[in-house]
CSV table of C-alpha atoms and ligand atoms in Angstrom, one decimal:
chain,number,residue,atom,x,y,z
M,1,MET,CA,83.3,96.0,87.7
M,2,THR,CA,84.3,99.4,86.6
M,3,THR,CA,87.2,99.6,84.2
M,4,ALA,CA,87.4,103.4,84.3
M,5,ALA,CA,90.2,103.2,87.0
M,6,LEU,CA,92.3,100.7,85.1
M,7,PRO,CA,95.9,101.8,84.3
M,8,SER,CA,96.3,102.0,80.5
M,9,PHE,CA,98.9,99.1,80.5
M,10,ILE,CA,96.3,96.6,81.8
M,11,ASP,CA,94.1,95.2,79.1
M,12,PRO,CA,90.5,95.0,80.4
M,13,ALA,CA,89.9,91.8,78.4
M,14,ARG,CA,92.8,90.1,80.2
M,15,ILE,CA,92.6,91.8,83.6
M,16,GLY,CA,93.6,88.6,85.5
M,17,PRO,CA,94.1,88.7,89.3
M,18,TRP,CA,94.1,92.5,89.5
M,19,GLY,CA,90.4,92.3,88.5
M,20,MET,CA,89.8,90.1,91.6
M,21,PHE,CA,91.4,92.7,93.8
M,22,LEU,CA,89.3,95.5,92.3
M,23,GLU,CA,86.2,93.4,93.1
M,24,GLN,CA,87.3,92.9,96.7
M,25,LEU,CA,87.7,96.7,97.0
M,26,GLU,CA,84.2,97.2,95.7
M,27,ARG,CA,82.9,95.0,98.4
M,28,VAL,CA,84.6,96.9,101.2
M,29,GLU,CA,84.0,100.4,99.9
M,30,PRO,CA,80.4,100.8,101.4
M,31,HIS,CA,81.8,100.0,104.8
M,32,LEU,CA,84.6,102.6,105.0
M,33,GLY,CA,82.6,105.7,105.9
M,34,PRO,CA,84.3,109.0,105.1
M,35,LEU,CA,87.6,107.2,104.4
M,36,ALA,CA,86.0,105.8,101.2
M,37,ALA,CA,86.8,109.2,99.7
M,38,TRP,CA,90.4,108.0,99.5
M,39,ILE,CA,89.8,104.4,98.2
M,40,ASP,CA,90.9,105.2,94.6
M,41,THR,CA,94.5,105.4,96.0
M,42,LEU,CA,94.3,101.6,96.4
M,43,ARG,CA,93.1,101.2,92.7
M,44,HIS,CA,96.4,102.8,91.6
M,45,PRO,CA,99.6,101.0,92.4
M,46,LYS,CA,102.2,103.6,93.5
M,47,ARG,CA,105.0,102.2,91.3
M,48,CYS,CA,105.3,99.4,88.8
M,49,LEU,CA,108.8,98.5,87.6
M,50,ILE,CA,109.3,96.1,84.6
M,51,VAL,CA,112.8,95.0,84.0
M,52,ASP,CA,114.6,92.9,81.3
M,53,VAL,CA,116.7,90.2,82.9
M,54,PRO,CA,119.2,88.8,80.4
M,55,VAL,CA,120.9,85.6,81.5
M,56,ARG,CA,123.9,83.9,80.0
M,57,MET,CA,122.9,80.2,79.9
M,58,ASP,CA,125.4,77.4,80.5
M,59,ASP,CA,125.7,76.7,76.8
M,60,GLY,CA,126.7,80.3,76.1
M,61,HIS,CA,123.5,81.7,74.6
M,62,ILE,CA,121.6,84.6,76.2
M,63,ARG,CA,118.0,84.3,77.3
M,64,HIS,CA,115.8,87.3,78.3
M,65,PHE,CA,113.3,87.0,81.2
M,66,GLU,CA,110.7,89.5,82.2
M,67,GLY,CA,111.0,90.7,85.8
M,68,PHE,CA,108.7,92.9,87.9
M,69,ARG,CA,108.6,94.7,91.2
M,70,VAL,CA,105.4,96.5,92.2
M,71,GLN,CA,105.1,98.8,95.2
M,72,HIS,CA,101.3,99.0,95.6
M,73,ASN,CA,101.2,101.4,98.6
M,74,LEU,CA,103.8,102.9,100.9
M,75,SER,CA,101.5,105.0,103.1
M,76,ARG,CA,102.3,103.1,106.3
M,77,GLY,CA,106.0,102.3,105.8
M,78,PRO,CA,108.4,100.7,103.3
M,79,GLY,CA,107.2,98.2,100.8
M,80,LYS,CA,107.2,94.5,101.9
M,81,GLY,CA,106.4,91.3,100.0
M,82,GLY,CA,107.9,88.3,98.4
M,83,VAL,CA,109.4,87.5,95.0
M,84,ARG,CA,108.0,84.7,92.9
M,85,PHE,CA,109.7,82.7,90.1
M,86,HIS,CA,107.0,81.1,87.9
M,87,PRO,CA,106.3,80.8,84.2
M,88,ASP,CA,102.8,82.3,84.6
M,89,VAL,CA,103.9,85.5,86.4
M,90,THR,CA,102.4,88.6,84.8
M,91,LEU,CA,102.2,92.3,85.7
M,92,SER,CA,98.5,91.9,86.6
M,93,GLU,CA,99.4,89.1,89.0
M,94,VAL,CA,102.2,90.9,90.7
M,95,MET,CA,100.0,94.0,91.0
M,96,ALA,CA,97.3,91.9,92.8
M,97,LEU,CA,99.9,90.2,95.0
M,98,SER,CA,101.4,93.5,96.0
M,99,ALA,CA,97.9,94.9,96.8
M,100,TRP,CA,97.2,91.9,98.9
M,101,MET,CA,100.5,92.6,100.8
M,102,THR,CA,99.2,96.1,101.5
M,103,VAL,CA,96.1,94.7,103.0
M,104,LYS,CA,97.9,91.9,104.8
M,105,ASN,CA,100.5,94.1,106.5
M,106,ALA,CA,97.8,96.5,107.6
M,107,ALA,CA,95.5,93.7,108.8
M,108,VAL,CA,98.1,92.5,111.3
M,109,ASN,CA,99.4,96.1,111.9
M,110,LEU,CA,102.9,95.7,110.6
M,111,PRO,CA,104.6,99.1,109.8
M,112,TYR,CA,104.8,98.3,106.1
M,113,GLY,CA,103.2,99.2,102.8
M,114,GLY,CA,102.7,96.4,100.2
M,115,ALA,CA,105.0,95.2,97.4
M,116,LYS,CA,105.7,92.1,95.4
M,117,GLY,CA,108.1,91.0,92.7
M,118,GLY,CA,108.3,88.2,90.2
M,119,VAL,CA,110.2,86.8,87.3
M,120,ARG,CA,108.5,85.0,84.5
M,121,VAL,CA,110.6,81.9,84.4
M,122,ASN,CA,110.3,78.1,85.1
M,123,PRO,CA,113.2,77.7,87.6
M,124,ALA,CA,113.0,73.9,87.2
M,125,GLU,CA,114.5,74.4,83.7
M,126,LEU,CA,117.5,76.3,85.0
M,127,SER,CA,120.8,74.9,86.4
M,128,MET,CA,121.9,76.3,89.8
M,129,PRO,CA,124.5,78.6,88.2
M,130,GLU,CA,121.8,79.9,85.8
M,131,LEU,CA,119.4,80.4,88.7
M,132,GLU,CA,122.0,82.4,90.5
M,133,ARG,CA,122.8,84.6,87.5
M,134,LEU,CA,119.1,85.2,87.0
M,135,THR,CA,118.6,86.1,90.7
M,136,ARG,CA,121.6,88.5,90.8
M,137,ARG,CA,120.7,90.3,87.6
M,138,TYR,CA,117.0,90.7,88.6
M,139,THR,CA,118.2,92.1,92.0
M,140,SER,CA,120.5,94.5,90.4
M,141,GLU,CA,117.8,95.7,88.0
M,142,ILE,CA,115.3,96.4,90.9
M,143,GLY,CA,118.2,97.7,93.1
M,144,SER,CA,117.2,101.3,92.6
M,145,ILE,CA,113.8,100.9,94.3
M,146,ILE,CA,114.5,98.3,97.1
M,147,GLY,CA,116.5,98.7,100.3
M,148,PRO,CA,116.1,98.1,104.1
M,149,ASP,CA,114.1,101.4,104.4
M,150,ARG,CA,112.4,101.3,101.0
M,151,ASP,CA,111.2,97.9,100.0
M,152,ILE,CA,112.2,94.5,101.5
M,153,PRO,CA,111.7,91.4,99.3
M,154,ALA,CA,111.3,87.9,100.8
M,155,PRO,CA,110.6,84.3,99.5
M,156,ASP,CA,107.4,83.3,97.7
M,157,VAL,CA,106.5,80.6,95.2
M,158,ASN,CA,109.7,78.9,94.0
M,159,THR,CA,112.1,81.2,95.9
M,160,ASN,CA,113.9,80.2,99.0
M,161,GLU,CA,116.7,81.0,101.5
M,162,GLN,CA,119.5,80.5,99.0
M,163,ILE,CA,117.8,83.0,96.6
M,164,MET,CA,117.5,85.5,99.4
M,165,ALA,CA,121.2,85.0,100.2
M,166,TRP,CA,122.1,85.9,96.5
M,167,MET,CA,119.8,88.9,96.6
M,168,MET,CA,121.3,90.2,99.8
M,169,ASP,CA,124.8,89.7,98.5
M,170,THR,CA,124.1,91.4,95.2
M,171,TYR,CA,122.4,94.4,96.7
M,172,SER,CA,125.2,94.7,99.3
M,173,ILE,CA,128.0,94.5,96.7
M,174,ASN,CA,126.2,97.2,94.7
M,175,GLN,CA,125.8,99.4,97.8
M,176,GLY,CA,129.4,98.8,99.0
M,177,SER,CA,128.3,97.6,102.5
M,178,THR,CA,126.6,94.5,103.9
M,179,GLN,CA,122.9,95.2,104.2
M,180,THR,CA,121.3,92.2,105.9
M,181,GLY,CA,117.9,94.1,106.2
M,182,VAL,CA,117.3,94.3,102.5
M,183,VAL,CA,115.6,90.9,102.3
M,184,THR,CA,114.0,88.6,104.9
M,185,GLY,CA,113.7,84.8,104.8
M,186,LYS,CA,117.5,84.6,104.7
M,187,PRO,CA,119.5,81.6,106.0
M,188,ILE,CA,120.0,81.8,109.8
M,189,SER,CA,123.8,82.0,109.4
M,190,MET,CA,123.6,85.3,107.6
M,191,GLY,CA,121.0,87.2,109.7
M,192,GLY,CA,117.9,85.1,109.1
M,193,SER,CA,115.4,84.6,111.9
M,194,LEU,CA,114.6,81.4,113.7
M,195,GLY,CA,111.1,80.2,112.9
M,196,ARG,CA,110.8,82.1,109.6
M,197,LYS,CA,110.7,79.0,107.4
M,198,ASP,CA,107.6,77.5,109.0
M,199,ALA,CA,106.0,80.8,109.9
M,200,THR,CA,103.4,80.9,107.2
M,201,GLY,CA,102.2,77.4,107.9
M,202,ARG,CA,102.3,78.1,111.7
M,203,GLY,CA,100.2,81.2,111.2
M,204,CYS,CA,97.6,79.1,109.2
M,205,TYR,CA,97.4,76.8,112.3
M,206,VAL,CA,97.1,79.7,114.8
M,207,VAL,CA,94.2,81.4,113.0
M,208,ALA,CA,92.5,78.1,112.3
M,209,ARG,CA,92.8,77.1,115.9
M,210,GLU,CA,91.1,80.4,117.0
M,211,ALA,CA,88.3,80.0,114.4
M,212,MET,CA,87.7,76.3,115.3
M,213,GLN,CA,87.3,77.2,119.0
M,214,ARG,CA,84.6,79.7,118.1
M,215,LEU,CA,82.9,77.4,115.6
M,216,GLY,CA,82.9,74.5,118.0
M,217,MET,CA,85.2,72.3,115.9
M,218,PRO,CA,87.6,70.2,117.9
M,219,MET,CA,91.2,70.1,116.7
M,220,GLU,CA,91.7,66.5,117.8
M,221,GLY,CA,90.7,64.3,114.8
M,222,ALA,CA,89.8,67.3,112.6
M,223,ARG,CA,90.1,66.1,108.9
M,224,ILE,CA,92.1,68.4,106.7
M,225,ALA,CA,92.6,68.4,103.0
M,226,ILE,CA,95.7,70.4,101.7
M,227,GLN,CA,96.4,71.7,98.2
M,228,GLY,CA,100.1,72.4,97.8
M,229,PHE,CA,102.8,70.5,99.7
M,230,GLY,CA,105.5,73.2,99.4
M,231,ASN,CA,106.9,75.5,102.1
M,232,VAL,CA,103.4,76.6,103.4
M,233,GLY,CA,101.4,73.3,102.9
M,234,SER,CA,104.0,70.9,104.3
M,235,ALA,CA,104.7,73.1,107.4
M,236,ALA,CA,101.0,73.5,108.1
M,237,ALA,CA,100.5,69.7,107.6
M,238,ARG,CA,103.2,69.0,110.2
M,239,ILE,CA,101.9,71.5,112.7
M,240,PHE,CA,98.2,70.4,112.4
M,241,HIS,CA,99.2,66.8,112.5
M,242,ASP,CA,101.2,67.3,115.7
M,243,ALA,CA,98.2,69.1,117.2
M,244,GLY,CA,96.0,66.0,116.7
M,245,ALA,CA,94.4,66.8,113.4
M,246,LYS,CA,94.3,64.2,110.5
M,247,ILE,CA,95.6,65.0,107.0
M,248,VAL,CA,93.1,63.1,104.8
M,249,ALA,CA,94.1,64.4,101.3
M,250,ILE,CA,97.1,66.2,99.7
M,251,GLN,CA,97.2,67.6,96.2
M,252,ASP,CA,100.4,68.9,94.6
M,253,ALA,CA,101.6,69.4,91.0
M,254,ALA,CA,102.3,65.6,90.7
M,255,GLY,CA,98.7,64.7,91.6
M,256,THR,CA,96.4,63.9,94.5
M,257,ILE,CA,96.6,61.3,97.3
M,258,ALA,CA,94.1,60.5,100.0
M,259,ASN,CA,93.7,58.3,103.1
M,260,THR,CA,90.6,58.6,105.4
M,261,ASN,CA,92.8,57.3,108.3
M,262,GLY,CA,95.2,60.1,107.9
M,263,ILE,CA,98.5,60.7,106.1
M,264,ASN,CA,101.6,61.2,108.4
M,265,PRO,CA,103.2,64.4,106.9
M,266,HIS,CA,106.6,63.6,108.6
M,267,ALA,CA,106.7,60.2,107.0
M,268,LEU,CA,105.6,61.6,103.6
M,269,LEU,CA,108.3,64.3,103.7
M,270,GLY,CA,110.8,61.6,104.5
M,271,PHE,CA,109.5,59.5,101.6
M,272,LEU,CA,109.6,62.4,99.1
M,273,ASN,CA,113.1,63.3,100.3
M,274,GLY,CA,113.0,66.6,98.3
M,275,ASN,CA,111.4,65.0,95.2
M,276,PRO,CA,107.8,66.2,95.0
M,277,ARG,CA,107.2,64.2,91.8
M,278,ALA,CA,107.2,61.0,93.9
M,279,LEU,CA,103.9,62.0,95.7
M,280,LEU,CA,101.7,59.4,93.8
M,281,ASP,CA,104.1,56.6,94.7
M,282,TYR,CA,103.6,57.1,98.5
M,283,PRO,CA,102.5,53.6,99.7
M,284,GLU,CA,100.5,54.8,102.7
M,285,ALA,CA,97.8,56.6,100.6
M,286,GLU,CA,95.8,56.0,97.4
M,287,ALA,CA,96.0,58.2,94.3
M,288,ILE,CA,92.7,59.8,93.4
M,289,ALA,CA,91.7,62.0,90.4
M,290,ASN,CA,92.7,65.7,90.8
M,291,ALA,CA,89.1,66.8,90.1
M,292,ASP,CA,87.9,64.7,93.1
M,293,PHE,CA,90.1,66.7,95.6
M,294,TRP,CA,87.6,69.5,96.1
M,295,GLY,CA,84.8,67.1,97.1
M,296,VAL,CA,86.9,65.2,99.6
M,297,ASP,CA,85.0,64.6,102.9
M,298,CYS,CA,86.9,66.9,105.4
M,299,ASP,CA,86.3,69.5,108.1
M,300,LEU,CA,89.0,72.0,106.9
M,301,LEU,CA,90.4,72.8,103.5
M,302,LEU,CA,93.7,74.5,103.2
M,303,PRO,CA,94.6,75.8,99.7
M,304,ALA,CA,98.3,76.5,99.8
M,305,ALA,CA,99.3,76.7,96.2
M,306,LEU,CA,98.4,79.4,93.7
M,307,GLU,CA,95.5,81.9,93.1
M,308,ASN,CA,92.2,81.1,91.4
M,309,GLN,CA,91.8,77.5,92.6
M,310,ILE,CA,88.3,77.6,94.2
M,311,THR,CA,86.0,79.0,91.6
M,312,ALA,CA,82.3,79.1,90.9
M,313,ALA,CA,82.8,75.8,89.0
M,314,ASN,CA,84.0,73.8,92.0
M,315,ALA,CA,82.9,75.7,95.1
M,316,GLY,CA,79.7,73.8,95.3
M,317,GLN,CA,81.6,70.5,95.8
M,318,VAL,CA,83.5,71.7,98.9
M,319,ARG,CA,82.3,69.8,102.0
M,320,ALA,CA,84.6,71.6,104.5
M,321,LYS,CA,83.2,73.9,107.2
M,322,LEU,CA,86.3,76.0,107.3
M,323,ILE,CA,88.7,77.1,104.5
M,324,VAL,CA,92.1,78.5,105.6
M,325,GLU,CA,93.8,80.3,102.7
M,326,GLY,CA,97.5,79.5,102.9
M,327,ALA,CA,97.9,80.7,99.3
M,328,ASN,CA,97.3,84.2,98.1
M,329,GLY,CA,94.1,84.7,96.2
M,330,PRO,CA,93.0,81.0,96.0
M,331,THR,CA,89.2,81.8,96.2
M,332,THR,CA,87.3,84.0,93.7
M,333,PRO,CA,84.7,86.4,95.0
M,334,GLN,CA,82.0,84.3,93.2
M,335,ALA,CA,83.2,81.1,94.8
M,336,GLU,CA,83.3,82.8,98.2
M,337,ASP,CA,79.6,83.7,97.9
M,338,ILE,CA,78.7,80.1,97.1
M,339,LEU,CA,80.8,78.8,100.1
M,340,ASN,CA,79.3,81.3,102.5
M,341,ALA,CA,75.8,80.4,101.3
M,342,ASN,CA,76.6,76.8,102.1
M,343,GLY,CA,77.6,77.7,105.6
M,344,CYS,CA,81.4,77.5,105.0
M,345,THR,CA,83.6,80.0,106.8
M,346,VAL,CA,86.6,81.4,104.8
M,347,LEU,CA,89.7,82.6,106.7
M,348,PRO,CA,91.0,85.0,104.0
M,349,ASP,CA,94.6,84.9,102.8
M,350,VAL,CA,95.4,88.4,104.0
M,351,LEU,CA,94.9,87.1,107.6
M,352,ALA,CA,95.5,83.3,107.3
M,353,ASN,CA,98.9,83.5,105.6
M,354,ALA,CA,100.1,86.6,107.4
M,355,GLY,CA,102.4,84.5,109.6
M,356,GLY,CA,105.2,84.6,107.1
M,357,VAL,CA,105.4,88.3,106.7
M,358,THR,CA,105.0,88.7,110.5
M,359,VAL,CA,108.1,86.7,111.2
M,360,SER,CA,109.8,88.6,108.3
M,361,TYR,CA,109.1,91.8,110.3
M,362,PHE,CA,110.7,90.1,113.3
M,363,GLU,CA,113.7,89.3,111.2
M,364,TRP,CA,114.0,92.9,109.9
M,365,VAL,CA,113.7,94.2,113.4
M,366,GLN,CA,116.4,91.8,114.6
M,367,ASN,CA,118.7,92.9,111.7
M,368,ALA,CA,118.2,96.6,112.5
M,369,SER,CA,119.1,96.1,116.1
M,370,SER,CA,121.7,93.3,115.6
M,371,PHE,CA,120.1,91.5,118.5
M,372,PHE,CA,118.6,88.1,117.9
M,373,TRP,CA,115.6,86.4,119.6
M,374,THR,CA,115.1,82.8,120.7
M,375,GLU,CA,112.8,80.5,118.7
M,376,LYS,CA,110.4,80.6,121.7
M,377,ASP,CA,110.3,84.4,121.5
M,378,ILE,CA,109.4,84.2,117.8
M,379,HIS,CA,106.6,81.5,118.3
M,380,ASP,CA,105.1,83.4,121.2
M,381,ARG,CA,105.1,86.8,119.5
M,382,LEU,CA,103.8,85.3,116.3
M,383,ASP,CA,101.0,83.6,118.2
M,384,ARG,CA,100.1,86.9,120.0
M,385,VAL,CA,100.1,89.1,116.8
M,386,LEU,CA,97.9,86.7,114.9
M,387,THR,CA,95.5,85.9,117.8
M,388,GLU,CA,95.0,89.6,118.5
M,389,ALA,CA,94.4,90.4,114.8
M,390,PHE,CA,92.0,87.4,114.5
M,391,GLN,CA,90.0,88.5,117.6
M,392,GLY,CA,89.6,92.1,116.3
M,393,ILE,CA,88.5,90.9,112.8
M,394,TRP,CA,86.2,88.2,114.2
M,395,ASP,CA,84.5,90.8,116.4
M,396,LEU,CA,84.3,93.4,113.6
M,397,ALA,CA,82.7,90.8,111.3
M,398,ALA,CA,80.0,90.1,113.9
M,399,ALA,CA,79.4,93.8,114.6
M,400,ARG,CA,79.1,94.7,110.9
M,401,LYS,CA,77.4,91.4,109.8
M,402,VAL,CA,80.0,90.8,107.1
M,403,ASN,CA,82.2,87.9,106.3
M,404,LEU,CA,85.8,87.6,107.5
M,405,ARG,CA,87.3,88.8,104.3
M,406,THR,CA,85.3,92.0,104.3
M,407,ALA,CA,86.0,92.5,108.0
M,408,THR,CA,89.7,92.1,107.3
M,409,TYR,CA,89.6,94.6,104.5
M,410,ILE,CA,87.6,97.1,106.6
M,411,MET,CA,90.2,96.8,109.3
M,412,ALA,CA,93.2,97.0,107.0
M,413,CYS,CA,92.0,99.5,104.4
M,414,SER,CA,90.9,101.9,107.2
M,415,ARG,CA,94.4,101.9,108.6
M,416,VAL,CA,96.0,102.4,105.2
M,417,LEU,CA,93.5,105.2,104.1
M,418,GLU,CA,93.8,106.9,107.5
M,419,ALA,CA,97.5,107.2,107.0
M,420,ARG,CA,96.9,108.3,103.4
M,421,ALA,CA,94.5,111.0,104.5
M,422,LEU,CA,96.9,112.3,107.2
M,423,ARG,CA,99.9,112.4,104.9
M,424,GLY,CA,97.9,114.2,102.2
M,425,ILE,CA,98.8,114.8,98.6
M,426,TYR,CA,102.1,116.3,97.7
M,427,PRO,CA,102.5,119.0,96.5
E,1,LIG,N1,105.5,85.8,100.3
E,1,LIG,C1,104.9,85.8,101.6
E,1,LIG,C2,103.5,86.4,101.5
E,1,LIG,O1,102.9,86.3,100.5
E,1,LIG,C3,105.8,86.5,102.6
E,1,LIG,C4,106.2,87.9,102.3
E,1,LIG,C5,107.2,88.6,103.2
E,1,LIG,O2,107.7,87.9,104.1
E,1,LIG,O3,107.6,89.7,103.0
E,1,LIG,O4,103.0,86.8,102.5
């Protein structure tokens, strides 16, 4: 991989997830025709903001947290992408996540660029009032670059509706007027959209259903292993289960459980009752070693946690015929080569988990028009957007003889770079 294009603030020896994005760009470049002349634009995030987030802790002392908001590309519209609270957040990670948002939004043809934010914090160590102060100060610090027409944050790992409510409130107070459209993934009572909470998991199901039809895999009885039982993994588990599939293994931070007869995700959620640490105590499944998760006998594997999970070290163990990337960046390019060589189809993150941002777009449109849609409207439109995107990408992959990730990147990067070329360089 070339390091010539690296911004000076990224250490080539510790390039992290941004390096993975650059490799993905290298793979698509030969397929872009004349638009490849513009591809360097994607190697240079448009704007990276690093902010200090000082928080008065409950005991009176002040702690400083590192916050980021990266707007990777704004050629097709305002920035759009979530905010993550996690102790491992780095600038490289937020840059990669923002770039994947550029690709994702263009892949499903939403009128957005790509952005992402994060704070380097373990929210489990904070009290609710500390979490609120952190969220409000972070929002105020990035307030100069976000806004309903500029850049619209949303939930991601460890952020939720309550955090979006604080973000909306803080931004609105600083602006002097209520601005519901500044964030999506809000509570329904303050302008959120029906169907947003489950949208990412539902989207995983929709694209998996389409792929399974074409691969001749029946949904009834399909065996599914899921990594991550948070917002994405648990919603996907419920929707796949209700459609007749069987959840045979679940891995989360607490450990891994398995049952070849299937785990009922509704019953498991009831048992956990908001406490994910109780996973291993669930009586209707057996605990297995974390390392054994990847080799579980299943038809479909759904990584729905963090990036860099399926690597060259474990890709050879995977027995699934289909991988649906609910997480962002869970599969390294080297792992994908191994999976493809073993006959496994990978539905890439930038298509498979686009359901969340698609319903975020619906929420933003509803906020702008102050007219709200029914849940059925949301489900139907989400299904249509993803099914059409899937069909276009599936056909393109067949026509160009490339895998689905490269096809998605061809589709998305062509849209972004065409807009870039038409807009031109100022001055
Ligand atoms: N965080 C989600 C993602 O990675 C949703 C982003 C959004 O709704 O803006 O796609």
